[in-house]
Amino acid sequence: MEEEVIQEYRSSLEELTANSKPLINMLTMLAEDNEQYAPEIVKVIETHLQQVYLNFIFNRVSI
């Protein structure tokens, strides 16, 4: 069950490529409904933010 929740959160987070209130609300509800997996969800968010940041830096350097 834990891995399914984490994978669902990860894949939904990867779909967030613009400000989308419905998707952000869904991610919020998914996290709230699965508080017992909070440390794992936080790791998913941290990893995603690092990837987004690295992609941003790489794209800025390539210009």
Coordinates of C-alpha atoms in Angstrom, one line a residue:
M1 CA 0.0 0.0 0.0
E2 CA 2.7 2.5 0.9
E3 CA 4.6 2.1 -2.4
E4 CA 1.3 2.5 -4.3
V5 CA 0.6 5.8 -2.5
I6 CA 4.1 7.1 -3.0
Q7 CA 4.1 6.2 -6.7
E8 CA 0.7 7.8 -7.2
Y9 CA 2.0 11.0 -5.5
R10 CA 5.2 10.9 -7.5
S11 CA 3.4 10.5 -10.8
S12 CA 0.9 13.2 -10.0
L13 CA 3.6 15.6 -8.9
E14 CA 5.5 15.0 -12.2
E15 CA 2.3 16.1 -14.1
L16 CA 2.5 19.5 -12.3
T17 CA 4.2 21.6 -14.9
A18 CA 2.2 24.8 -14.4
N19 CA 0.1 26.4 -11.7
S20 CA -2.9 24.0 -11.6
K21 CA -5.1 24.5 -8.6
P22 CA -7.0 21.3 -9.2
L23 CA -3.8 19.2 -9.3
I24 CA -2.3 21.0 -6.3
N25 CA -5.6 20.4 -4.4
M26 CA -5.5 16.7 -5.4
L27 CA -1.8 16.4 -4.2
T28 CA -2.8 18.1 -0.9
M29 CA -5.7 15.8 -0.4
L30 CA -3.6 12.7 -1.2
A31 CA -1.0 13.8 1.3
E32 CA -3.6 14.6 4.0
D33 CA -5.3 11.2 3.4
N34 CA -2.0 9.4 3.8
E35 CA -0.3 11.2 6.7
Q36 CA 1.2 8.0 7.9
Y37 CA 3.5 8.2 4.8
A38 CA 4.4 11.9 5.4
P39 CA 8.2 11.3 5.6
E40 CA 8.2 9.4 2.2
I41 CA 6.0 12.1 0.6
V42 CA 8.3 14.8 1.8
K43 CA 11.3 12.9 0.2
V44 CA 9.3 12.7 -3.1
I45 CA 8.7 16.5 -3.0
E46 CA 12.4 17.2 -2.1
T47 CA 13.7 15.0 -4.9
H48 CA 11.3 16.6 -7.4
L49 CA 12.3 20.1 -6.3
Q50 CA 16.0 19.2 -6.8
Q51 CA 15.3 17.9 -10.3
V52 CA 13.3 20.9 -11.2
Y53 CA 16.1 23.2 -9.9
L54 CA 18.8 21.3 -11.8
N55 CA 16.8 21.4 -15.0
F56 CA 16.3 25.1 -14.5
I57 CA 20.0 25.7 -14.0
F58 CA 21.0 23.5 -16.9
N59 CA 18.6 25.3 -19.2
R60 CA 19.9 28.7 -18.1
V61 CA 23.5 27.7 -18.7
S62 CA 22.6 26.4 -22.2
I63 CA 21.2 29.7 -23.3

